[in-house]
Tab-separated table of C-alpha atoms in Angstrom:
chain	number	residue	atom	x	y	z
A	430	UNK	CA	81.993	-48.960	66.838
A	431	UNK	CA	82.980	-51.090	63.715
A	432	UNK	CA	82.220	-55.054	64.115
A	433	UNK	CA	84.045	-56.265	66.745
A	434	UNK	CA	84.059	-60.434	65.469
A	435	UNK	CA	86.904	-60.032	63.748
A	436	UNK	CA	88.887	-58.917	66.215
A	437	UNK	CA	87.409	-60.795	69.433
A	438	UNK	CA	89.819	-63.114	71.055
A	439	UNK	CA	86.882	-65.343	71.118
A	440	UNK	CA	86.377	-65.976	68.151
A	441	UNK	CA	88.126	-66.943	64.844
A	442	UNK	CA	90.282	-64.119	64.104
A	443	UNK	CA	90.426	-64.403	60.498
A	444	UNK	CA	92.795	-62.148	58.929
A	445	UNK	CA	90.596	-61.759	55.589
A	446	UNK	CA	87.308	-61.389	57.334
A	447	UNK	CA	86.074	-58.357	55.579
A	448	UNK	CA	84.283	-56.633	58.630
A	449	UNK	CA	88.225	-55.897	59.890
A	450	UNK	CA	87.891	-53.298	57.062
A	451	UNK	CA	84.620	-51.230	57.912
A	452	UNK	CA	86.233	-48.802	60.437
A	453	UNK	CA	86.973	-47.074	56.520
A	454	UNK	CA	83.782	-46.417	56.716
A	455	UNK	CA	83.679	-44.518	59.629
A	456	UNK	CA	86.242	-42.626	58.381
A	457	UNK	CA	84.403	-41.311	55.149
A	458	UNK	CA	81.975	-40.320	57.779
A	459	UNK	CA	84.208	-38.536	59.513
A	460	UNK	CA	85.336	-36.461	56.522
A	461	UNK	CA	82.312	-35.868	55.619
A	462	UNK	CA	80.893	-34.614	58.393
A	463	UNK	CA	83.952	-32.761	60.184
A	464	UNK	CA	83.046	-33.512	64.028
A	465	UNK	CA	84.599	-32.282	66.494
A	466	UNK	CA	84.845	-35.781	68.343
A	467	UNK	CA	85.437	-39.156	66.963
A	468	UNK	CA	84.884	-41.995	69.483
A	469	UNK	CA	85.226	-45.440	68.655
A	470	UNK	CA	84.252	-48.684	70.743
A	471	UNK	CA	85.629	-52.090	70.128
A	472	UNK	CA	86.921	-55.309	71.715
A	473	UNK	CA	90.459	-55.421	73.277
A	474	UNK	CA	91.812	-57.527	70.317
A	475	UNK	CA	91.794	-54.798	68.437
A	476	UNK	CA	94.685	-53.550	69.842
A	477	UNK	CA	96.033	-57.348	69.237
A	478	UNK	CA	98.025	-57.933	66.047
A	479	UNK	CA	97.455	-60.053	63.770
A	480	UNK	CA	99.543	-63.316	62.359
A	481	UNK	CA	102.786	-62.873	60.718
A	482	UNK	CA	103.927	-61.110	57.713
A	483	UNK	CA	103.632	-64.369	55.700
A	484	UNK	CA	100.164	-64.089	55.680
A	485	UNK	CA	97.920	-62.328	53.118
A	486	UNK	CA	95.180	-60.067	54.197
A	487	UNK	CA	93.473	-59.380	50.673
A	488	UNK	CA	94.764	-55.337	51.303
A	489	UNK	CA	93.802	-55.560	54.435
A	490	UNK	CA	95.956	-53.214	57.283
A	491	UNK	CA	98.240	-51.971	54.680
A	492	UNK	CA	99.899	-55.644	54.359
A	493	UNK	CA	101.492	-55.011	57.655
A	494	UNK	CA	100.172	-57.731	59.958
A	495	UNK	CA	102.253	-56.475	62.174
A	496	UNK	CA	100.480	-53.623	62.826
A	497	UNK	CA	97.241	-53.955	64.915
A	498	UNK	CA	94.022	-52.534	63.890
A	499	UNK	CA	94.044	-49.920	66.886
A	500	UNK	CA	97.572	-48.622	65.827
A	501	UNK	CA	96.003	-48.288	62.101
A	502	UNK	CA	93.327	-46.443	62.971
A	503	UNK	CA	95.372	-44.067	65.275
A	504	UNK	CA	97.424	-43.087	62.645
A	505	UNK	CA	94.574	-43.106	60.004
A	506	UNK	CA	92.522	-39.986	62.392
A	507	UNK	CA	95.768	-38.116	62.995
A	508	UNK	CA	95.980	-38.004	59.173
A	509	UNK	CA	92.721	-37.109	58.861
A	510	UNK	CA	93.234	-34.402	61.522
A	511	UNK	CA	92.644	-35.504	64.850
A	512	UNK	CA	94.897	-35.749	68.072
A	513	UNK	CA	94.025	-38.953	69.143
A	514	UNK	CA	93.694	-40.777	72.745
A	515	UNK	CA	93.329	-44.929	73.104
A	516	UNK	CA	92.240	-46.517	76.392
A	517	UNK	CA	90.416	-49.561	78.030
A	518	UNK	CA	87.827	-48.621	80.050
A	519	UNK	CA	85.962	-51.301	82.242
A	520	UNK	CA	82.028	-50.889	82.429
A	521	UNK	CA	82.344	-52.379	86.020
A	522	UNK	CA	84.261	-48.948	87.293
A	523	UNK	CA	80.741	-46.697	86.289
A	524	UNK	CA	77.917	-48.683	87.969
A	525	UNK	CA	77.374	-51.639	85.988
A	526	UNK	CA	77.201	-54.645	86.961
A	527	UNK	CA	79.299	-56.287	84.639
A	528	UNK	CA	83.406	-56.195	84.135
A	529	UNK	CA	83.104	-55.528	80.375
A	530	UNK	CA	86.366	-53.904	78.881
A	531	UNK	CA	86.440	-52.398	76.280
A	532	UNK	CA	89.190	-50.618	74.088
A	533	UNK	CA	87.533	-47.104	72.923
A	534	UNK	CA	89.555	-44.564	70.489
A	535	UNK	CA	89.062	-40.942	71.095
A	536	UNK	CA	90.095	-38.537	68.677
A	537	UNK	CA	89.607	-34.551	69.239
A	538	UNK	CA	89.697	-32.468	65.980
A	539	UNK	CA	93.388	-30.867	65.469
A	540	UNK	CA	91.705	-27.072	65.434
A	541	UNK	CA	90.163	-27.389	68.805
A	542	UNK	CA	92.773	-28.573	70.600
A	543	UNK	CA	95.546	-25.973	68.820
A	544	UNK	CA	97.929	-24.535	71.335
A	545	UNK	CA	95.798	-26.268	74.398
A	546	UNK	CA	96.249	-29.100	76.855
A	547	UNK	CA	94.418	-31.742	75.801
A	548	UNK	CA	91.993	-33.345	78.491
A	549	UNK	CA	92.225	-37.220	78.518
A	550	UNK	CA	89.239	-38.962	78.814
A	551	UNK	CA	90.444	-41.535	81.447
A	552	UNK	CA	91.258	-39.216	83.870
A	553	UNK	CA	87.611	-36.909	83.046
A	554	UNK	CA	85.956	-39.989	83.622
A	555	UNK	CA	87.547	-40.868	86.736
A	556	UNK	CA	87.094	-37.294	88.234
A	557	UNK	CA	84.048	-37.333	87.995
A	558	UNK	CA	83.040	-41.087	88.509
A	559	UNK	CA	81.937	-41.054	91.832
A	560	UNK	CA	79.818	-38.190	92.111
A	561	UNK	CA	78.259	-40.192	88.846
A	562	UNK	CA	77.643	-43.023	91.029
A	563	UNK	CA	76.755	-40.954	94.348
A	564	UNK	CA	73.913	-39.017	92.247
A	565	UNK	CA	72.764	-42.618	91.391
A	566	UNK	CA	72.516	-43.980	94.880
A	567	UNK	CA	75.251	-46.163	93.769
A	568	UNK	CA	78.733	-47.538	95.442
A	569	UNK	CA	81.685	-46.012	94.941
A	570	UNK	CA	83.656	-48.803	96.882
A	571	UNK	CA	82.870	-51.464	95.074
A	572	UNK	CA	81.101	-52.958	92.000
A	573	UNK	CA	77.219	-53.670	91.448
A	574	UNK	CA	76.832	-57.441	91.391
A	575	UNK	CA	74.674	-59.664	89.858
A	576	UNK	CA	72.522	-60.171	92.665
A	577	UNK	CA	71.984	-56.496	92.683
A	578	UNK	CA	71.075	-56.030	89.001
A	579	UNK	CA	68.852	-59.285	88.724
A	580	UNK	CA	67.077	-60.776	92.239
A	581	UNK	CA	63.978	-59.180	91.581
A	582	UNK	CA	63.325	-60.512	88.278
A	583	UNK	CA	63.769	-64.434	89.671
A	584	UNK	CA	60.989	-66.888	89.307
A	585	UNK	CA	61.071	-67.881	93.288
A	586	UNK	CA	57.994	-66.639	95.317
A	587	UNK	CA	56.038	-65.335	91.745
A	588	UNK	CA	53.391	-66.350	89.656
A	589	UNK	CA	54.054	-66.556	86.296
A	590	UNK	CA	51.380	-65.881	83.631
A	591	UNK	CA	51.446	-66.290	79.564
A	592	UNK	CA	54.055	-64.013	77.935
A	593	UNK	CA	52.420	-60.513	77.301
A	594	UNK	CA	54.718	-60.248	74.728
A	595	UNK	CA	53.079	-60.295	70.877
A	596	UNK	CA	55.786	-61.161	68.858
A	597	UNK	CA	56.700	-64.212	70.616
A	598	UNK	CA	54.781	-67.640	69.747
A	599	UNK	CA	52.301	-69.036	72.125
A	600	UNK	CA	53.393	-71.364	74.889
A	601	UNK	CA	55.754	-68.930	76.707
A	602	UNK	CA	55.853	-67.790	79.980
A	603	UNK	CA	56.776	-64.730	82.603
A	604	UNK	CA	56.768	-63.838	85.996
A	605	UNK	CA	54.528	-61.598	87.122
A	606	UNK	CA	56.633	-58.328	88.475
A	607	UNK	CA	56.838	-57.139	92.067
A	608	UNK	CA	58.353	-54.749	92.276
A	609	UNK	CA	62.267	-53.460	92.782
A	610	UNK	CA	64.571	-54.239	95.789
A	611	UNK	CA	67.946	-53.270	95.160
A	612	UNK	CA	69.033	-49.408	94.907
A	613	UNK	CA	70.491	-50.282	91.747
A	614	UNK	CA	66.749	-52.144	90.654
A	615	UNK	CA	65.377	-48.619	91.787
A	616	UNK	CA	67.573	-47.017	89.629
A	617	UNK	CA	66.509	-49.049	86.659
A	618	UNK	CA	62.793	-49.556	87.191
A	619	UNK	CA	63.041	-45.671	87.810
A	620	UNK	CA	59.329	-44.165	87.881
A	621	UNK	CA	57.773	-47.121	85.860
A	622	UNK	CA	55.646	-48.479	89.565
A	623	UNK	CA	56.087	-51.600	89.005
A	624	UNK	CA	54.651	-52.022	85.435
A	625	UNK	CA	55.591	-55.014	83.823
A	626	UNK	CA	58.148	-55.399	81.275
A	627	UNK	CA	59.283	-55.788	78.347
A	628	UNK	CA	61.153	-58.921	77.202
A	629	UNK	CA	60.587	-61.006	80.548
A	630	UNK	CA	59.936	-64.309	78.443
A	631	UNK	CA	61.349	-67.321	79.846
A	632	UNK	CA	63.426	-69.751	78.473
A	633	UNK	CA	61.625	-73.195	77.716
A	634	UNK	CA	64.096	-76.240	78.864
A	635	UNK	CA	63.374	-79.919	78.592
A	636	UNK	CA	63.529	-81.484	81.817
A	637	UNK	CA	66.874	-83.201	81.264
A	638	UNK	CA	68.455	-79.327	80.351
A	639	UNK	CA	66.709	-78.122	83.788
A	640	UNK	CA	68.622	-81.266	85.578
A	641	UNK	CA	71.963	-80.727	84.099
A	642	UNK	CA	71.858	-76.934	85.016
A	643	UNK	CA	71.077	-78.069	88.667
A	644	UNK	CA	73.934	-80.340	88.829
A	645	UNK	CA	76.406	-77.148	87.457
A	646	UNK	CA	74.501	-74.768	90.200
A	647	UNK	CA	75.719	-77.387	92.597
A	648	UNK	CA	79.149	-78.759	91.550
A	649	UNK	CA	80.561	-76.127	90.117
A	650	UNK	CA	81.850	-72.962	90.803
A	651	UNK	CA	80.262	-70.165	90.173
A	652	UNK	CA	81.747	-66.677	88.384
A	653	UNK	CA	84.097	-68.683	86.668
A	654	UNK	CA	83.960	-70.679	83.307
A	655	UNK	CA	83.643	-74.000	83.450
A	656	UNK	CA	86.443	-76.383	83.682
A	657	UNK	CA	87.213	-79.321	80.938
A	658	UNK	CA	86.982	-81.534	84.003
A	659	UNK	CA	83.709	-80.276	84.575
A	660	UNK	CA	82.589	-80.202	80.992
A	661	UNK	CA	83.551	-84.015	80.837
A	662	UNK	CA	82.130	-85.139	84.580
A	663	UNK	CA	79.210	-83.437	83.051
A	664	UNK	CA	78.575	-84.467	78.979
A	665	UNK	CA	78.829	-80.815	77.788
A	666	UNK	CA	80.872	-79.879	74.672
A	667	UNK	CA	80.213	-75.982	74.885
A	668	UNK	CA	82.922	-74.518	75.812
A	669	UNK	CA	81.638	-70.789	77.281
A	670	UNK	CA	79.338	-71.386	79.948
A	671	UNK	CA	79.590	-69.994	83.367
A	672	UNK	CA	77.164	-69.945	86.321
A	673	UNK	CA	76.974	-66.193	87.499
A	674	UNK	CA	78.074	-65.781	91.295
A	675	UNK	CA	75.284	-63.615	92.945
A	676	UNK	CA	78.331	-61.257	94.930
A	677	UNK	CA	80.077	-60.428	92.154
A	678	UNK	CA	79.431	-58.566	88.833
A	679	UNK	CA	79.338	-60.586	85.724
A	680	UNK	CA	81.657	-61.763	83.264
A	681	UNK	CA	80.964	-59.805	79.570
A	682	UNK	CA	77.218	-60.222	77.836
A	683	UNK	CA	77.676	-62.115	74.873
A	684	UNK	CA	74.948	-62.410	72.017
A	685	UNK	CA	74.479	-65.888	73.094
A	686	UNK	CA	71.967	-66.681	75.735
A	687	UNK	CA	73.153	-69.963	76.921
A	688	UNK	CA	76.970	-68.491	77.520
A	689	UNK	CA	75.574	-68.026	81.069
A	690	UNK	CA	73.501	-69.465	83.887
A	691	UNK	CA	71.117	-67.910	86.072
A	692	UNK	CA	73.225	-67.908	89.663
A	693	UNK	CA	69.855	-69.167	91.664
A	694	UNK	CA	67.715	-70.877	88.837
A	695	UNK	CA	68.253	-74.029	86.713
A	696	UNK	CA	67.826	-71.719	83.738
A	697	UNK	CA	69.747	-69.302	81.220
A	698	UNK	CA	68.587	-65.201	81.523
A	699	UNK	CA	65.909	-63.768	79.536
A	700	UNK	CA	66.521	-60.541	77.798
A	701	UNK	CA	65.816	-58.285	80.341
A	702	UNK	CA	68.237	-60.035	82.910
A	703	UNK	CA	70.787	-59.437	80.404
A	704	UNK	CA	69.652	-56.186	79.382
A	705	UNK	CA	69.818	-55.262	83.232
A	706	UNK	CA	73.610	-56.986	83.642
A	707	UNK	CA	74.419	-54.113	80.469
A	708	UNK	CA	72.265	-51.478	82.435
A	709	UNK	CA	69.543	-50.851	80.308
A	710	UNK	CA	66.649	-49.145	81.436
A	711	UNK	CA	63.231	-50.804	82.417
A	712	UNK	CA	60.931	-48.444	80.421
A	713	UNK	CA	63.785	-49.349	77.395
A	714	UNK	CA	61.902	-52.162	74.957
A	715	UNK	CA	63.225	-54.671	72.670
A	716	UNK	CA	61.216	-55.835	69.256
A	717	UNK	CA	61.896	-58.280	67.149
A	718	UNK	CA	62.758	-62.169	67.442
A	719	UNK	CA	64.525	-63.465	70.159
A	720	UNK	CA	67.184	-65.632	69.209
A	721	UNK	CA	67.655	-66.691	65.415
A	722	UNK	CA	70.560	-69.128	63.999
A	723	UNK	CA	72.338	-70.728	60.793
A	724	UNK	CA	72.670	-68.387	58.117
A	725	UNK	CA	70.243	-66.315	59.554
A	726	UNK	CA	72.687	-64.984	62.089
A	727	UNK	CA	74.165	-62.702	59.210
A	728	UNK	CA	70.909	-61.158	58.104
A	729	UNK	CA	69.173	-60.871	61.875
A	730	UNK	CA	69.624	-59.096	65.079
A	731	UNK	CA	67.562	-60.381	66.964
A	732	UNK	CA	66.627	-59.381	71.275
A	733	UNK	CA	69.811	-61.086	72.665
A	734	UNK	CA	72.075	-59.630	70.103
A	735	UNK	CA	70.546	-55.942	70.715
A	736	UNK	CA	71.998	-56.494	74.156
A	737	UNK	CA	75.436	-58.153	73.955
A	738	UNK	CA	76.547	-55.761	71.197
A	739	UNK	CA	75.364	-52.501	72.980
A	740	UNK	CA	77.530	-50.192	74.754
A	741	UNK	CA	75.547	-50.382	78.257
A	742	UNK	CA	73.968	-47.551	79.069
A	743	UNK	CA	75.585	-46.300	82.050
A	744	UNK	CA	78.652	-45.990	80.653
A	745	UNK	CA	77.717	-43.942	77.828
A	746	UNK	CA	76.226	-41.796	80.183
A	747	UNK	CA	79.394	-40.795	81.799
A	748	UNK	CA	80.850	-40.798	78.692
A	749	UNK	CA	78.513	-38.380	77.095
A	750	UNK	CA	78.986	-36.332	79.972
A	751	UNK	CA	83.202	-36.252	80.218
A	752	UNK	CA	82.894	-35.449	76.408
A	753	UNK	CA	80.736	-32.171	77.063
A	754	UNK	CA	83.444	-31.311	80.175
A	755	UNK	CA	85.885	-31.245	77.405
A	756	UNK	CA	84.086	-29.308	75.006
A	757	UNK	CA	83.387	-26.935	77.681
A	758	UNK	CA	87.384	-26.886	78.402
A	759	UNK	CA	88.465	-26.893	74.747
A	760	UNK	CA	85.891	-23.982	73.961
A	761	UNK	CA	86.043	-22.042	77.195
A	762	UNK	CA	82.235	-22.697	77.830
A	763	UNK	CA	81.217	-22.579	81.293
């Protein structure tokens, strides 16, 4: 997917920011290389237009604010020759633990899908969703929470030793692992034994940090943001943070670690709680530095970014799979 900043409803929404423009790029790929799918993954703002026809956009979206990205690059494949499908899809529906919606752009290539009935991918996916889940010893009733994803990696009842990881400075720490509980934990921690992992560092609060997160754990509600009448009770100014409920999946990974607390512990995730809310794989490792900021935020991407900007895994599973179902249909491939 192109960079979704741009277009995040979080965020600024600048109409000149220049990262609105590098689906293009994608597109020379496309021509180039002639697939016979296109799929494209961004935020739902996307699909949100942009200011008024007042405003300048530096050539961006043909001048036509009006016009949303999404529509834009519709029309941009079909010219390029591709029948084209648009739809939200919610990471929560295929396993993970984690609502996640996300607006993905499907395009199949004109001379495949001459004189057929074009599969859509929503409905692919959904027909074959819970067998998906079934073969994965996961329910098909309701969503994977947070509880589910994450218990086993809590401090509680562990010893924690020096972090085993070598690109992080000394001082660190990590739990020791035991082991998974969940079916969904099984699922993730897969054949591995209960080898320790990869990016289990902890986060290093001062003591007043630790105290305010307690107070949230215990005044506040949990699953939901918090509330300007809890920011002020409470001295924070960030806006975005939200204590996880344990019975319900989270709210979207962000790049940021702090956007969220830990729904048991005074404490924000490490990477791999995160990178099991997106549904990453235990054996899966992360290199690099762990958080970064200032200007370096342009030129880094570091552990927690990896994870908030991924498609999670799951879900590109099932996607992978609906998209060889259609080949198979398109071709006649059995």
């Amino acid at each position: 997917g192109p960079p979704c900043q741009g277009f995040s409803l979080a965020g600024r929404r600048a109409i000149n920011d220049p990262r609105n423009e590098l689906f293009r790029y994608h597109l020379q790929v496309v021509d180039l290389v002639k697939p016979d799918f296109v799929l494209m993954e961004n935020v739902q703002g996307i699909n949100v237009p942009f200011g008024n026809n007042k405003q300048q956009t530096n050539g961006g979206c043909c001048g036509n604010l009006r016009k949303n990205y999404a529509k834009h690059i519709r029309e941009k494949l079909d010219k390029h020759g591709y029948k084209v499908q648009q739809h939200v899809l919610k990471a929560v529906d295929f396993g993970v633990p984690q609502y996640r919606p996300r607006y993905y752009t499907f395009g199949i290539r004109n001379d495949l899908a001459k004189g057929m009935t074009i599969p859509e991918l929503y409905n692919k996916l959904f027909q074959m969703r819970k067998d998906f889940l079934r073969a994965r010893n996961l329910p098909e009733d309701r969503p994977v929470t947070v509880a589910e994803a994450i218990s086993d990696l809590t401090t509680s009842g562990k010893c924690t030793i020096e972090c085993c990881d070598s690109e992080s400075p000394a001082g660190f720490k990590e739990i020791v692992y035991m082991g998974p509980k969940s079916d969904y934990q099984k699922l993730m921690h897969a054949d591995l034994n209960g080898r320790q992992l990869n990016s289990m560092r902890l986060v290093k609060h001062r003591a007043e940090t630790v105290e305010r997160f307690q107070k949230i754990l215990d005044t506040c509600r949990k699953g939901v943001q918090l509330s300007i009448q809890d920011r002020t009770r409470l001295g924070i100014r960030k806006t975005s943070t939200t204590p996880l409920d344990p019975n319900l999946p989270s709210h979207t990974i962000t790049t940021l670690p702090d956007d969220f607390l830990h729904y048991a512990e005074p404490r924000v995730h490490t990477v791999r709680e995160h990178a099991r809310l997106q549904s990453f794989p235990d054996w899966f490792e992360f290199c690099g530095k762990y958080t970064t900021g200032g200007k370096r935020r342009s030129k880094e991407c570091p552990r927690y970014t990896q994870v908030g900007n991924a498609v999670p895994p799951l879900l590109a599973e099932i996607i992978g799979k609906a998209l060889l179902a259609i080949l198979d249909n398109l071709t006649g491939r059995t």
